Coordinates of N, CA and C in Angstrom, one line a residue:
X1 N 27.0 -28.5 -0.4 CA 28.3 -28.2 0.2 C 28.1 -27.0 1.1
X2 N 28.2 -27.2 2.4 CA 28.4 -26.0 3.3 C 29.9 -25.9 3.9
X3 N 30.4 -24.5 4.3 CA 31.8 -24.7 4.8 C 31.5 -23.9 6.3
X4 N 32.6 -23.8 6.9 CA 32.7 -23.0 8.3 C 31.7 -23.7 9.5
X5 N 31.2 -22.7 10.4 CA 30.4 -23.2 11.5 C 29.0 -24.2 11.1
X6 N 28.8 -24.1 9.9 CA 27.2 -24.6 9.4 C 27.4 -25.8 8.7
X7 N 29.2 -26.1 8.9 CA 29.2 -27.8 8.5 C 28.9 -28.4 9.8
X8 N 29.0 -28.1 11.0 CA 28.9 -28.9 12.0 C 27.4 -28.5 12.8
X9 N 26.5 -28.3 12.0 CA 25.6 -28.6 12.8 C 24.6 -29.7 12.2
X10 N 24.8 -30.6 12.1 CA 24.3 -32.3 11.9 C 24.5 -32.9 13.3
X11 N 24.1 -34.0 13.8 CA 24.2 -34.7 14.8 C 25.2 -35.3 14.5
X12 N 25.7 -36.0 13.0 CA 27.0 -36.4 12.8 C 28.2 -35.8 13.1
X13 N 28.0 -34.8 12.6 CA 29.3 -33.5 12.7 C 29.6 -32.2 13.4
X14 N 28.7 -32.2 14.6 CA 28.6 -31.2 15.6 C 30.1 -31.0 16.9
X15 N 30.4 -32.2 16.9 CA 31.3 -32.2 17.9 C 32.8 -32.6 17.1
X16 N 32.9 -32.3 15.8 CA 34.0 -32.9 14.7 C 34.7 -31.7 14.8
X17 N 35.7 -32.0 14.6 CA 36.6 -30.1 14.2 C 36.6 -30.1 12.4
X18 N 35.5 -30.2 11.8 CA 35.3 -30.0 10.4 C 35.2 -28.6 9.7
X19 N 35.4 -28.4 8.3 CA 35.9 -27.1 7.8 C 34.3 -27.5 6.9
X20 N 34.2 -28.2 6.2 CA 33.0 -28.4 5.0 C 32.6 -29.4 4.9
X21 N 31.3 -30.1 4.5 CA 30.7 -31.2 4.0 C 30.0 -31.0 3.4
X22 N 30.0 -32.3 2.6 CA 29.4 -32.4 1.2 C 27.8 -33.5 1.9
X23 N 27.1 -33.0 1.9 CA 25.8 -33.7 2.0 C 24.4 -34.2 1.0
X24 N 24.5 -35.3 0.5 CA 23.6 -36.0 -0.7 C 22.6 -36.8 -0.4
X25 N 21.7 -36.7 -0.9 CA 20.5 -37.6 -1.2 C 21.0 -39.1 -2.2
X26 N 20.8 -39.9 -1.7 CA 21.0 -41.6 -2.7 C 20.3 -42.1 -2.9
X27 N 20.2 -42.6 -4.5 CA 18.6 -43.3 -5.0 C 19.2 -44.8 -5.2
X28 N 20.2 -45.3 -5.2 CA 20.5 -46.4 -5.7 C 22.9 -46.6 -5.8
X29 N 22.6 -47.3 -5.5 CA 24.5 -48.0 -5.3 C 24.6 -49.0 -6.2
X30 N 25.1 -49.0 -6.9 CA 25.8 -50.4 -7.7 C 26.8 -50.6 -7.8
X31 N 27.7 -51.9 -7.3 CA 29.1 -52.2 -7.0 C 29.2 -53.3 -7.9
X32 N 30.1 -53.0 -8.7 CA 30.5 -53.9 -9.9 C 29.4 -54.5 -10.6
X33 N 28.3 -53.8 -11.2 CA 26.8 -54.5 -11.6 C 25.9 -55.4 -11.0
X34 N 26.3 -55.1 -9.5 CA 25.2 -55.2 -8.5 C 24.7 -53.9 -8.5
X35 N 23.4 -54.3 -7.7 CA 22.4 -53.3 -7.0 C 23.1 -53.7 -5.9
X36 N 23.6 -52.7 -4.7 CA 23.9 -53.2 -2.9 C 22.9 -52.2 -2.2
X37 N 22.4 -51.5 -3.3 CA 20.9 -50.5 -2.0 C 20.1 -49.5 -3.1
X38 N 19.3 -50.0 -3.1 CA 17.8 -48.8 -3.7 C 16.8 -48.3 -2.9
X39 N 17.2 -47.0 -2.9 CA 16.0 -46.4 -1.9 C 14.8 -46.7 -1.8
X40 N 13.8 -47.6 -2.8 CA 12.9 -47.8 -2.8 C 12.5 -49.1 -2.7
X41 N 13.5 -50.0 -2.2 CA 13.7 -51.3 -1.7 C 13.7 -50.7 -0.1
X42 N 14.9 -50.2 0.4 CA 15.0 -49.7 1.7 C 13.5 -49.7 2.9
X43 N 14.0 -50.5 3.8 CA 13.1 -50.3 5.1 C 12.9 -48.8 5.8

């Protein structure tokens, strides 16, 4: 979590009028006892 001027410097979020983001690392998604993405499947 960063807040103020140092949420918006991502390429995502540079030109956003943002206050904070939350930014994560993801090893794996499961939607209703699916797998929908494993990082180590991933291209």
């Amino acid at each position: 979590i960063t807040q103020g001027s140092s949420a918006r410097m991502t390429p995502e979020t540079k030109t956003l009028p943002i206050d904070a983001v939350i930014i994560g690392l993801v090893d794996a998604v499961r939607v209703e006892g699916h797998e929908v993405f494993n990082r180590d499947a991933a291209d």
